[in-house]
Amino acid sequence: MMDLNLSVEKLKNVGARNLPRLHKLGIKTLRDLLWHLPARYDDYSQIVPIADLALDQKATIQGTVVKIDSRRIFPRRLVIIEAIIEDDSGSIKAVWFNQPYIATTLTEGTRVSLAGAIKLDKRGLYLASPSYEKLHQDDYLAYHLTHTHGLIPTYPETEGVTSKYLRFLIKPILSELNIPDHLSEESRTRNGLIGLTTALQKIHYPLTLAEADQARERLAFDDLLLFQIKALLERRKINQLKSPAIPFDKELVTDLIKHLPFELTKDQKISAWEILKDLGRSYPMNRLMEGDVGSGKTVVALIAAVQAAKAGYQTVFMAPTEVLACQHMETIRNLIAHTNIEVGLLTSSTAWTTYSLGKKTEIKNRIARGDTKIIIGTHALIQKDVAFDKLALVVIDEQHRFGVNQRAALIKHSSSELVPHLLSMTATPIPRTLALTIYGDLDISIIKEKPKNRQKIITRIVPPSGRQEAHQFIRSEVKAGRQVFVICPRIELAVQTPDNAEQSTRGKAKSQMKFLLADMKAVQEEYKKLSELVFPDLKVAMLHGKMKPKEKNEIMSRFKEGFADILVSTSVIEVGIDIPNATIMMIENADHFGLAQLHQFRGRIGRGEHQSTCLLFTSGAEKTSNQRLKALVATDDGFLLAEKDMAIRGPGEFFGTGQSGLPDLAMAALANVELIKKSRAEARLILTEDQNLTKHPELKQQLLRFQSIIHFE
Ligand code: ADP
Ligand code: MG
């Protein structure tokens, strides 16, 4: 049995020089090497008779070296090797530069296999710097030479580590590969998967592309399975914790709903019910509520918060920005004005409760004493320095994931020993099966239905020729009393960042700075253009990332009060803001944004009684972006758009690898819903039969390895 943990150092062909280079590619052990998967394959599966070769073709030929010479060209000190290769059909020249040893390797009479591109010079067709390997009598017809015949793998490379070198390392190991398979025979049959050894052999050296796919599927399944097992174990851990059980109070909830200024949608009701049921249990809720922008997630969370408050417990709402925190404060205060529940807002610039605008320390004291039952603030602030009395529920807005550690940190701040329930809310609509994979340890509530009073937003693509007309339209809307958002993409600034920017804090600060500068510059330019040239007669305001939060807040709230007609910003207003009088969303260079983001922008409008319009300004006619923009015009269903976005960009881009912690292979497999389902079922089965994976030692070891590369945040 081979030891997959064997250091690559111990391999025959790895020397001191190559070791650090392999490490740079993340290859430290035999396992790393075997799981360093090809990025693509070059198809050298046909051996072409020399007489049939054509210009620019990539081909493999096999024949005999009939002549080989090396000559030196001055003054460039170039060594040229020229060989004539002959097969039954004819002969051709092969040319290499600066590889003098070839002349001594491929001596006259040697039988060789050559793969490369066919080029043309004055004297006819020739093979330009082909890969080569010697043929021995018996493997003349053998499949899979290492470099020149079959589907030849090309790997992610780094300086000094070429695909050729990797093939040279990997190929010999494959033929004697002998490793345990952590999936049992039954499990493989059940899921239609090939064995691990075969999968590794075939992913590196497939005979056909279909074989490569089969191998990839098996390896992706492994990653998905481990991810699911990890999620289930995580959940098991959480279920063993103790939380305050807050019983469902029918009278209270009915009364609250009766006092709402609108009727809840069916999805809102279902979600509220799911959450209230979770609250009634004595172990922590771990739930994600997904709902498109404007679907009304806040009020659903509020119902839970009110029930907690009436039972004597506190709830904290965490928003990503101050503006959103303020908005939550306002919404919540209005919706529960008829109750005597104390609500408090805590941001870096303000602190107040429903009853007083006080000093921060006073408000914090009220929170610590338990007087304030619902606390609203930014993620950063709340996590840093707020002490609670009896915290029962944490609501997190616009953040997909809230870590176990973050939750633990909050518990430390509470005088109660009990773990708070957790509700995350996101406006990024992820189809349920995918969400179950990415967030396998969470329960999921989905709000698909929009409130009835919502207007349909008109969406238009505006090419350069349509600008003037669009500006005219904007002007007439403003004259009718409406307001306009203008979004422009960040201008990329060419600021030199140090090599290891991500690692050093200085680098981090610097790239953050770069980001803010780019933000500011873009907004200032657009502001200047609109206020001086396009709309000199209207009031234009701007908002950019370099402004202090306080300043941003002020501009936002003054815009809400109507002090400006047009607000120019970059994506800083992306999430959550609610200004019913704003009816136009104009997006400059809309083709520079992703589909999901555009949909978020559009969600900023259409919140009031007036007809709203989203104008997508484009500069040209790039194809994929047009595809995106057209999808946006065609539908306002966020879930549908998310699926399209994923289809256009691929799951990796869509989720961002860092975000999910899923390895690339599993990420790519996210489009394969069947495979996800299978891996989920298998994970459950394995854990039901074998709680602590004692009967699955290989799997357990894999899991430990897997966990070390997964971010537990
Ligand atoms: P999001 O899901 O984007 O966070 P919000 O919770 O901010 O949405 O709700 C957007 C607006 O819609 C708020 O002003 C809220 O009071 C209102 N709203 C919520 N639910 C309904 C409903 N069922 N009918 C009408 N308006 C609603
Ligand atoms: Mg919201």
XYZ file of C-alpha atoms and ligand atoms in Angstrom:
741
model
C 0.000 0.000 0.000
C 1.364 3.398 -0.884
C 1.623 6.084 1.738
C -0.110 9.134 0.373
C 1.460 11.255 3.078
C 4.909 10.457 1.753
C 6.823 13.666 1.232
C 7.535 14.346 -2.460
C 11.113 14.822 -1.415
C 11.314 11.050 -1.210
C 10.327 10.560 -4.835
C 12.991 9.439 -7.241
C 13.043 12.385 -9.544
C 12.592 15.247 -7.139
C 15.818 17.039 -6.355
C 16.720 19.843 -4.002
C 16.242 22.330 -6.784
C 12.711 21.279 -7.653
C 11.407 20.724 -4.149
C 10.744 24.387 -3.291
C 9.170 24.859 -6.697
C 6.768 21.982 -6.114
C 5.970 23.405 -2.703
C 5.124 26.652 -4.398
C 2.457 24.762 -6.342
C 1.144 23.358 -3.062
C 2.629 19.935 -3.754
C 4.205 18.603 -0.585
C 3.104 14.998 -0.411
C 2.406 12.186 -2.788
C -1.286 12.933 -2.294
C -0.802 16.544 -3.348
C 1.023 15.366 -6.418
C -1.636 12.852 -7.439
C -4.380 15.382 -6.807
C -2.622 18.022 -8.860
C -5.109 17.605 -11.656
C -4.723 18.457 -15.316
C -6.177 21.760 -16.387
C -6.714 20.356 -19.876
C -5.553 17.678 -22.306
C -3.838 17.932 -25.662
C -5.242 15.427 -28.045
C -2.393 13.400 -29.493
C -4.425 10.254 -29.729
C -4.096 9.809 -33.481
C -0.765 8.749 -34.883
C -0.617 10.503 -38.212
C 1.297 9.048 -41.179
C 3.952 11.601 -42.103
C 2.607 11.887 -45.639
C -0.747 13.098 -44.248
C 0.580 15.922 -42.076
C -0.881 19.353 -42.701
C 0.250 22.857 -41.840
C -0.583 24.110 -38.300
C -1.872 20.729 -37.236
C -0.862 19.423 -33.815
C 0.050 15.838 -34.399
C 1.876 12.766 -33.205
C 4.081 10.848 -35.542
C 6.065 7.692 -34.911
C 9.066 6.633 -36.918
C 12.817 6.233 -37.082
C 15.483 8.899 -36.842
C 17.411 8.625 -40.086
C 19.632 11.648 -39.622
C 20.324 14.090 -36.800
C 22.653 17.110 -36.696
C 23.319 19.982 -34.401
C 24.713 23.270 -35.592
C 25.557 26.496 -33.952
C 24.408 29.821 -35.318
C 26.582 32.843 -34.612
C 26.395 35.493 -33.420
C 23.345 34.547 -31.425
C 24.972 31.427 -29.953
C 21.910 29.454 -30.832
C 22.137 25.699 -31.127
C 19.819 24.170 -33.658
C 19.086 20.471 -33.749
C 17.627 19.126 -36.941
C 16.505 15.543 -37.378
C 14.883 13.683 -40.224
C 12.229 11.211 -39.169
C 10.896 8.557 -41.460
C 7.884 6.276 -41.348
C 6.299 3.977 -43.944
C 4.629 6.915 -45.686
C 7.443 9.450 -45.884
C 9.790 11.667 -43.945
C 9.791 15.043 -42.196
C 12.210 17.323 -40.445
C 12.019 18.052 -36.714
C 13.682 21.160 -35.282
C 14.691 22.039 -31.704
C 16.566 25.013 -30.324
C 19.182 25.019 -27.589
C 18.697 21.439 -26.537
C 22.006 19.935 -27.701
C 21.505 16.777 -25.646
C 18.735 15.711 -28.016
C 21.338 14.920 -30.639
C 22.949 12.425 -28.298
C 19.635 10.959 -27.109
C 17.926 10.451 -30.430
C 20.766 8.913 -32.331
C 20.320 7.689 -35.859
C 18.256 4.501 -35.979
C 16.282 5.344 -32.810
C 12.570 4.707 -32.996
C 10.730 7.740 -31.636
C 7.338 9.182 -30.972
C 7.050 12.919 -31.571
C 4.213 15.308 -30.817
C 4.029 18.929 -31.786
C 2.859 21.550 -34.209
C 3.475 21.331 -37.929
C 5.050 24.491 -39.342
C 6.250 25.577 -42.752
C 9.633 26.992 -43.809
C 11.310 27.522 -47.148
C 12.046 23.871 -47.531
C 8.643 22.555 -46.563
C 6.747 21.277 -43.541
C 8.595 20.554 -40.301
C 7.842 19.707 -36.670
C 8.611 22.668 -34.427
C 10.160 21.760 -31.056
C 8.073 18.612 -30.645
C 7.861 16.595 -27.432
C 9.682 13.353 -27.961
C 10.169 9.990 -26.397
C 11.953 6.887 -27.452
C 9.930 3.897 -28.508
C 10.885 0.408 -27.590
C 9.820 -2.403 -29.782
C 6.957 -3.551 -27.577
C 5.359 -0.213 -26.825
C 5.291 0.834 -30.416
C 1.541 0.497 -30.357
C 1.073 0.910 -26.613
C -1.365 3.508 -25.479
C -0.083 6.304 -23.455
C 3.369 7.200 -23.783
C 3.967 9.956 -21.303
C 4.250 12.960 -23.575
C 3.522 12.172 -27.170
C 0.631 9.822 -27.671
C -2.915 9.882 -26.358
C -4.642 12.631 -24.418
C -1.682 14.392 -22.896
C -2.323 16.294 -19.656
C -1.359 19.902 -19.202
C -1.074 20.944 -15.557
C -1.157 24.185 -13.645
C 2.522 25.114 -13.756
C 4.912 27.425 -12.028
C 8.368 28.599 -12.894
C 10.630 25.592 -13.120
C 7.750 23.113 -12.892
C 6.542 22.366 -16.384
C 3.786 19.999 -17.398
C 6.471 17.856 -18.917
C 8.221 17.538 -15.563
C 4.929 16.813 -13.781
C 4.047 14.122 -16.301
C 7.486 12.684 -15.781
C 6.807 12.514 -12.020
C 3.195 11.377 -12.086
C 3.050 8.863 -14.924
C 5.344 6.204 -13.419
C 3.458 6.353 -10.101
C 0.123 5.747 -11.794
C 1.039 2.399 -13.275
C 1.784 0.932 -9.861
C -0.770 2.964 -7.936
C -1.962 1.114 -4.879
C -4.024 3.182 -2.478
C -7.074 2.485 -0.311
C -10.487 3.640 -1.486
C -12.488 5.350 1.240
C -15.714 4.527 -0.575
C -16.943 0.979 -0.193
C -17.821 -1.181 -3.158
C -21.567 -0.836 -2.397
C -21.307 2.885 -2.058
C -19.572 3.159 -5.427
C -22.140 0.955 -7.115
C -24.983 2.852 -5.487
C -23.683 6.119 -6.828
C -22.351 4.870 -10.148
C -18.781 5.836 -9.397
C -15.478 4.343 -10.449
C -12.784 3.324 -7.956
C -10.303 5.818 -6.607
C -7.226 4.240 -8.163
C -8.873 4.050 -11.557
C -10.129 7.610 -11.179
C -6.649 8.928 -10.528
C -5.168 6.946 -13.378
C -7.847 8.160 -15.735
C -7.870 11.769 -14.737
C -4.173 12.036 -15.537
C -4.102 9.747 -18.550
C -7.574 9.163 -19.970
C -8.031 7.238 -23.179
C -11.021 9.376 -24.042
C -12.460 12.632 -22.749
C -15.467 10.687 -21.486
C -13.112 8.733 -19.264
C -11.662 11.960 -17.953
C -15.170 13.169 -17.098
C -15.929 9.957 -15.271
C -12.765 10.333 -13.244
C -13.503 13.964 -12.499
C -16.981 13.062 -11.338
C -15.634 10.505 -8.881
C -13.104 12.938 -7.442
C -15.655 15.739 -7.251
C -18.035 13.406 -5.460
C -15.341 12.767 -2.864
C -14.955 16.459 -2.171
C -18.697 17.041 -2.041
C -19.156 14.056 0.240
C -16.544 15.258 2.670
C -18.043 18.714 2.592
C -21.463 17.281 3.402
C -20.104 15.099 6.177
C -18.359 18.090 7.629
C -21.602 20.057 7.528
C -23.530 17.250 9.206
C -20.920 16.926 11.944
C -20.982 20.667 12.416
C -24.707 20.540 12.782
C -24.495 17.670 15.227
C -22.123 19.758 17.317
C -24.506 22.686 17.282
C -27.474 20.510 18.192
C -25.705 19.508 21.368
C -25.528 23.108 22.564
C -28.181 24.668 24.765
C -30.281 27.631 23.738
C -33.232 29.356 25.337
C -36.420 27.674 24.154
C -38.889 30.417 23.390
C -42.358 28.930 23.080
C -44.638 30.009 20.273
C -46.995 32.681 21.574
C -49.943 32.596 19.229
C -51.758 35.529 20.711
C -48.724 37.762 20.554
C -47.863 36.898 16.977
C -51.441 37.279 15.788
C -51.626 40.675 17.422
C -48.346 41.791 15.882
C -49.414 40.694 12.411
C -52.717 42.482 12.848
C -50.873 45.723 13.508
C -48.674 45.527 10.408
C -49.510 48.122 7.737
C -49.614 45.352 5.129
C -50.501 41.729 4.741
C -47.660 39.229 4.898
C -47.028 37.192 1.782
C -47.403 33.441 1.955
C -43.654 32.920 1.833
C -43.174 35.406 4.639
C -45.669 33.495 6.748
C -44.017 30.163 6.039
C -40.583 31.554 6.846
C -41.819 33.162 10.054
C -43.372 29.877 11.079
C -40.151 27.959 10.380
C -38.193 30.422 12.471
C -40.655 30.438 15.357
C -40.590 26.661 15.429
C -36.801 26.724 15.647
C -36.919 29.233 18.490
C -39.072 26.849 20.463
C -36.269 24.293 20.644
C -33.633 24.133 23.329
C -30.743 23.905 20.874
C -29.590 26.690 18.572
C -31.393 27.597 15.402
C -28.977 27.856 12.490
C -31.042 29.230 9.667
C -30.511 31.157 6.472
C -33.372 33.224 5.085
C -32.997 33.894 1.392
C -35.160 36.442 -0.296
C -34.806 38.798 -3.170
C -34.298 42.488 -2.472
C -37.549 43.981 -1.250
C -39.114 40.638 -0.446
C -39.580 41.759 3.151
C -37.120 39.761 5.215
C -36.803 42.302 8.006
C -40.368 42.001 9.211
C -40.080 38.219 9.334
C -37.021 38.458 11.539
C -38.807 41.061 13.597
C -41.656 38.703 14.431
C -39.100 36.370 15.972
C -37.439 39.252 17.823
C -40.739 40.399 19.287
C -41.543 36.951 20.531
C -38.099 36.749 22.134
C -38.567 40.180 23.716
C -41.900 39.220 25.228
C -40.236 36.178 26.744
C -37.667 38.477 28.324
C -34.836 37.907 25.853
C -32.752 40.184 23.667
C -32.229 40.130 19.914
C -29.435 41.759 18.022
C -29.721 42.819 14.361
C -26.399 43.208 12.627
C -26.184 45.135 9.376
C -23.155 45.464 7.134
C -23.262 49.273 7.026
C -24.386 52.154 9.195
C -26.888 53.310 6.630
C -28.586 49.941 6.709
C -28.494 49.790 10.478
C -30.256 53.157 10.634
C -32.805 51.983 8.135
C -33.522 48.854 10.158
C -33.978 51.028 13.219
C -36.517 53.122 11.426
C -38.445 50.204 9.911
C -38.525 48.255 13.141
C -39.486 51.209 15.263
C -42.416 51.947 12.977
C -43.608 48.381 12.806
C -43.701 47.868 16.550
C -44.634 51.376 17.622
C -47.746 49.992 19.294
C -45.705 47.825 21.662
C -43.560 48.874 24.598
C -40.505 46.993 23.408
C -37.354 49.075 23.669
C -35.248 49.211 20.520
C -31.703 50.527 20.480
C -29.379 51.626 17.699
C -25.660 51.520 18.095
C -23.315 52.630 15.335
C -19.963 54.359 15.463
C -21.571 57.741 14.945
C -24.895 57.429 16.770
C -26.488 55.711 19.691
C -30.108 55.944 20.689
C -33.057 53.954 21.865
C -36.700 54.326 21.037
C -36.944 56.534 24.077
C -33.838 58.631 24.091
C -30.923 59.809 22.054
C -28.214 59.154 24.591
C -24.516 58.749 25.014
C -23.114 55.500 23.779
C -22.138 54.375 27.260
C -25.665 54.957 28.514
C -27.185 52.971 25.685
C -24.691 50.205 26.285
C -25.658 50.167 29.941
C -29.290 49.810 29.031
C -28.368 46.896 26.792
C -26.233 45.254 29.491
C -29.053 45.646 32.008
C -31.496 44.078 29.596
C -33.792 47.096 29.272
C -33.229 47.334 25.532
C -34.652 44.219 23.951
C -33.860 44.746 20.285
C -30.396 46.045 19.463
C -29.417 47.172 15.998
C -25.904 47.924 14.832
C -23.141 47.180 12.396
C -21.419 43.795 12.387
C -18.135 45.323 13.404
C -19.357 47.329 16.333
C -21.634 44.796 17.926
C -19.055 42.075 17.802
C -16.423 44.278 19.301
C -17.764 45.752 22.462
C -21.344 45.198 23.416
C -22.320 43.211 26.491
C -25.794 41.728 26.622
C -28.030 40.592 29.399
C -30.011 37.712 27.948
C -29.207 37.383 24.280
C -31.430 34.822 22.575
C -31.373 35.679 18.895
C -28.772 37.022 16.493
C -30.026 38.282 13.142
C -27.415 38.936 10.517
C -28.307 40.921 7.466
C -26.651 40.609 4.074
C -23.979 38.212 5.110
C -24.128 34.667 3.909
C -22.105 33.148 6.578
C -21.655 33.819 10.187
C -18.987 31.727 11.729
C -19.066 29.453 14.677
C -16.292 31.570 16.134
C -18.202 34.790 15.694
C -21.170 33.271 17.415
C -18.940 32.040 20.215
C -17.555 35.552 20.586
C -21.062 36.908 21.092
C -21.813 34.332 23.758
C -18.839 35.585 25.688
C -20.492 38.964 25.760
C -23.701 37.659 27.202
C -24.275 37.085 30.887
C -26.351 34.052 29.979
C -24.698 30.692 29.431
C -27.096 29.857 26.654
C -26.130 30.006 23.013
C -28.204 32.449 20.967
C -30.258 31.307 18.002
C -28.910 32.450 14.679
C -30.729 33.781 11.654
C -28.767 34.977 8.619
C -30.478 36.872 5.831
C -29.265 37.251 2.291
C -30.573 38.800 -0.873
C -28.340 36.620 -3.021
C -30.808 34.014 -4.117
C -29.135 30.663 -4.297
C -31.152 27.706 -5.544
C -31.969 25.414 -2.629
C -29.896 22.387 -3.614
C -26.859 24.553 -4.068
C -27.468 26.395 -0.835
C -27.683 23.058 0.927
C -24.224 22.218 -0.303
C -22.555 25.512 0.270
C -24.327 26.059 3.548
C -24.936 22.439 4.405
C -24.985 23.130 8.114
C -27.805 25.663 7.806
C -31.542 25.263 7.499
C -32.994 27.355 4.764
C -36.096 29.491 4.399
C -36.844 30.975 1.022
C -39.026 33.965 0.227
C -39.768 33.913 -3.477
C -42.962 35.854 -3.582
C -42.825 39.635 -3.676
C -45.302 41.782 -1.698
C -48.430 42.415 -3.749
C -48.103 46.177 -3.870
C -44.823 46.022 -5.796
C -44.693 47.669 -9.206
C -43.031 45.946 -12.069
C -39.813 47.757 -12.877
C -39.176 48.568 -16.518
C -35.639 47.679 -17.561
C -34.009 49.068 -20.695
C -30.632 48.650 -22.324
C -29.396 52.044 -23.501
C -26.736 51.947 -26.229
C -24.580 55.060 -26.820
C -27.047 56.294 -29.443
C -29.894 56.278 -26.930
C -28.224 58.359 -24.263
C -29.688 61.695 -25.112
C -33.206 60.387 -25.090
C -32.566 58.648 -21.774
C -31.228 61.863 -20.243
C -34.333 63.635 -21.457
C -36.484 61.001 -19.796
C -34.588 61.371 -16.535
C -35.071 65.118 -16.636
C -38.816 64.786 -17.119
C -39.077 62.332 -14.215
C -37.175 64.711 -11.958
C -39.457 67.544 -13.057
C -42.335 65.332 -11.971
C -40.759 65.117 -8.516
C -38.929 61.805 -8.682
C -35.326 61.031 -7.739
C -32.549 59.191 -9.521
C -29.709 56.871 -8.550
C -26.669 56.809 -10.812
C -24.212 53.970 -10.383
C -20.839 53.978 -12.049
C -18.197 51.258 -11.964
C -14.965 51.861 -10.123
C -12.107 53.189 -12.197
C -9.171 50.833 -11.942
C -6.197 52.703 -10.582
C -2.711 51.602 -11.443
C -1.193 51.642 -7.984
C 1.792 49.393 -7.446
C 1.091 46.898 -4.687
C 3.814 44.901 -2.986
C 4.290 41.299 -4.002
C 2.707 39.678 -0.989
C 0.003 42.262 -0.687
C -2.556 39.877 0.762
C -0.278 38.669 3.465
C 0.972 41.859 4.995
C -1.396 44.157 6.826
C 0.320 47.047 5.174
C -0.504 45.519 1.841
C -4.069 45.047 2.917
C -4.417 48.632 3.997
C -2.868 49.690 0.747
C -5.206 47.695 -1.447
C -8.147 48.938 0.594
C -6.860 52.451 -0.007
C -6.571 51.748 -3.703
C -10.134 50.514 -3.697
C -11.435 53.654 -2.019
C -9.434 55.942 -4.250
C -10.753 54.208 -7.336
C -14.205 54.551 -5.923
C -13.832 58.243 -5.280
C -12.281 59.005 -8.629
C -15.032 57.263 -10.562
C -17.740 59.053 -8.664
C -16.085 62.445 -8.940
C -15.720 62.135 -12.690
C -19.291 61.031 -13.197
C -20.488 63.730 -10.815
C -18.620 66.398 -12.729
C -19.971 65.172 -16.039
C -23.574 64.990 -14.883
C -23.673 68.175 -12.828
C -21.792 70.372 -15.306
C -22.608 68.970 -18.702
C -25.676 66.767 -18.691
C -27.896 68.119 -15.912
C -26.621 71.598 -15.035
C -30.205 72.523 -14.187
C -30.688 69.709 -11.614
C -29.310 69.099 -8.149
C -26.718 66.345 -8.230
C -25.085 64.821 -5.150
C -22.422 62.203 -4.749
C -21.440 59.421 -2.405
C -18.169 57.524 -2.470
C -16.237 54.958 -0.513
C -13.648 57.365 0.794
C -16.213 59.359 2.736
C -16.540 58.817 6.459
C -19.537 56.692 7.471
C -21.068 59.716 9.139
C -20.796 61.740 5.985
C -22.297 58.917 3.935
C -25.181 58.597 6.345
C -25.871 62.252 6.166
C -25.919 62.309 2.396
C -28.142 59.243 2.262
C -30.653 60.611 4.703
C -30.653 64.024 3.080
C -31.189 62.431 -0.291
C -34.100 60.566 1.240
C -35.494 63.916 2.374
C -35.185 65.158 -1.182
C -32.356 67.667 -1.037
C -30.930 66.360 -4.310
C -32.503 65.011 -7.497
C -29.699 62.734 -8.514
C -27.317 60.706 -6.377
C -24.133 59.447 -7.991
C -22.228 56.615 -6.362
C -20.346 53.406 -7.006
C -21.510 50.079 -5.655
C -21.427 51.467 -2.091
C -25.208 51.708 -2.076
C -25.529 48.169 -3.293
C -27.375 46.643 -0.376
C -30.636 47.400 1.281
C -31.301 51.090 1.078
C -34.959 52.059 0.860
C -35.950 55.327 -0.827
C -39.479 55.066 -2.201
C -39.320 58.338 -4.141
C -36.337 57.197 -6.198
C -37.765 55.740 -9.374
C -34.820 55.672 -11.747
C -31.732 53.550 -11.494
C -29.246 54.576 -14.133
C -26.204 52.338 -14.410
C -23.174 53.562 -16.321
C -21.164 50.888 -18.143
C -23.625 48.308 -16.980
C -21.605 45.688 -18.836
C -18.910 46.030 -16.169
C -21.105 44.544 -13.464
C -22.178 40.989 -12.768
C -25.764 39.931 -13.192
C -26.426 39.467 -9.492
C -25.044 42.870 -8.713
C -27.107 44.570 -11.394
C -30.172 42.894 -10.003
C -29.292 44.217 -6.557
C -28.954 47.738 -7.922
C -32.297 47.466 -9.613
C -33.812 46.391 -6.322
C -33.071 49.865 -4.939
C -35.996 51.244 -6.928
C -39.606 50.246 -7.348
C -40.285 50.651 -3.660
C -42.942 53.293 -3.853
C -46.186 53.908 -5.661
C -44.652 55.328 -8.862
C -43.557 53.447 -11.947
C -39.809 52.786 -11.788
C -37.281 52.367 -14.554
C -33.835 50.822 -14.651
C -31.572 52.120 -17.416
C -28.571 50.008 -18.334
C -26.103 52.229 -20.158
C -23.612 50.349 -22.285
C -20.558 51.468 -24.162
C -20.341 48.750 -26.763
C -21.646 45.373 -27.696
C -19.625 42.721 -25.968
C -21.374 39.404 -26.298
C -21.511 37.798 -22.860
C -22.349 41.066 -21.166
C -25.187 41.556 -23.566
C -26.383 38.120 -22.628
C -26.373 39.256 -19.011
C -28.168 42.502 -19.691
C -30.780 40.766 -21.800
C -31.447 38.290 -19.012
C -31.988 41.246 -16.726
C -34.480 42.821 -19.086
C -36.298 39.530 -19.470
C -36.979 38.770 -15.810
C -37.004 40.222 -12.320
C -36.958 36.845 -10.615
C -33.767 36.852 -8.583
C -33.633 33.083 -8.330
C -33.889 32.664 -12.063
C -31.243 35.318 -12.597
C -28.945 33.637 -10.110
C -29.234 30.409 -12.064
C -28.501 32.198 -15.326
C -25.610 34.035 -13.775
C -24.169 30.777 -12.606
C -24.613 29.251 -16.029
C -22.866 32.200 -17.671
C -20.030 32.613 -15.201
C -19.676 29.099 -13.815
C -20.189 28.237 -10.156
C -16.631 29.155 -9.178
C -16.947 32.758 -10.271
C -20.478 32.951 -9.020
C -19.769 32.021 -5.433
C -16.162 33.021 -5.231
C -14.023 30.146 -4.062
C -12.877 31.820 -0.898
C -16.446 32.472 0.144
C -17.593 28.908 0.224
C -14.437 27.063 1.140
C -15.244 24.448 -1.470
C -12.309 23.045 -3.432
C -12.256 23.884 -7.145
C -13.308 20.460 -8.267
C -16.381 20.395 -6.061
C -17.074 23.957 -7.050
C -17.186 22.993 -10.697
C -19.441 20.093 -9.786
C -22.023 22.434 -8.299
C -23.698 22.601 -11.652
C -24.330 18.880 -11.270
C -27.384 18.796 -9.037
C -27.661 15.006 -9.229
C -24.171 14.561 -7.881
C -24.886 16.968 -5.040
C -27.990 15.058 -4.064
C -26.158 11.764 -4.169
C -23.300 13.030 -2.057
C -25.734 14.400 0.477
C -27.635 11.144 0.757
C -24.403 9.189 1.013
C -23.082 11.459 3.757
C -26.238 10.885 5.806
C -26.099 7.171 5.269
C -22.481 6.900 6.310
C -22.997 8.951 9.464
C -26.155 7.088 10.449
C -24.418 3.746 10.214
C -21.113 4.881 11.595
C -21.471 7.888 13.921
C -17.809 8.542 14.537
C -16.470 7.140 11.305
C -14.671 4.377 13.164
C -15.538 1.958 10.395
C -14.304 4.426 7.808
C -10.733 5.182 8.842
C -9.706 6.369 5.386
C -12.657 8.659 5.203
C -11.900 10.025 8.619
C -8.348 10.733 7.662
C -9.478 12.407 4.474
C -11.916 14.457 6.478
C -9.221 15.690 8.821
C -7.103 16.602 5.842
C -10.060 18.220 4.164
C -10.938 20.203 7.251
C -7.514 21.671 7.374
C -8.000 23.251 3.979
C -11.539 24.323 4.608
C -11.981 27.637 6.273
C -13.923 27.144 9.425
C -13.762 30.919 9.535
P -35.492 43.004 2.125
O -35.993 41.618 2.032
O -34.872 43.484 0.871
O -34.616 43.222 3.324
P -37.241 44.731 3.564
O -37.429 43.847 4.701
O -36.323 45.896 3.746
O -36.784 43.908 2.309
O -38.660 45.217 3.062
C -38.766 46.200 2.081
C -39.993 47.049 2.339
O -41.163 46.300 2.105
C -40.088 47.564 3.753
O -40.467 48.904 3.702
C -41.141 46.667 4.373
O -41.809 47.331 5.409
C -42.057 46.396 3.208
N -42.798 45.123 3.267
C -42.386 43.988 3.845
N -43.297 43.000 3.689
C -44.327 43.531 2.991
C -45.583 43.028 2.508
N -45.944 41.767 2.714
N -46.377 43.859 1.822
C -45.996 45.129 1.596
N -44.858 45.676 2.026
C -43.997 44.889 2.703
Mg -32.840 43.955 3.857
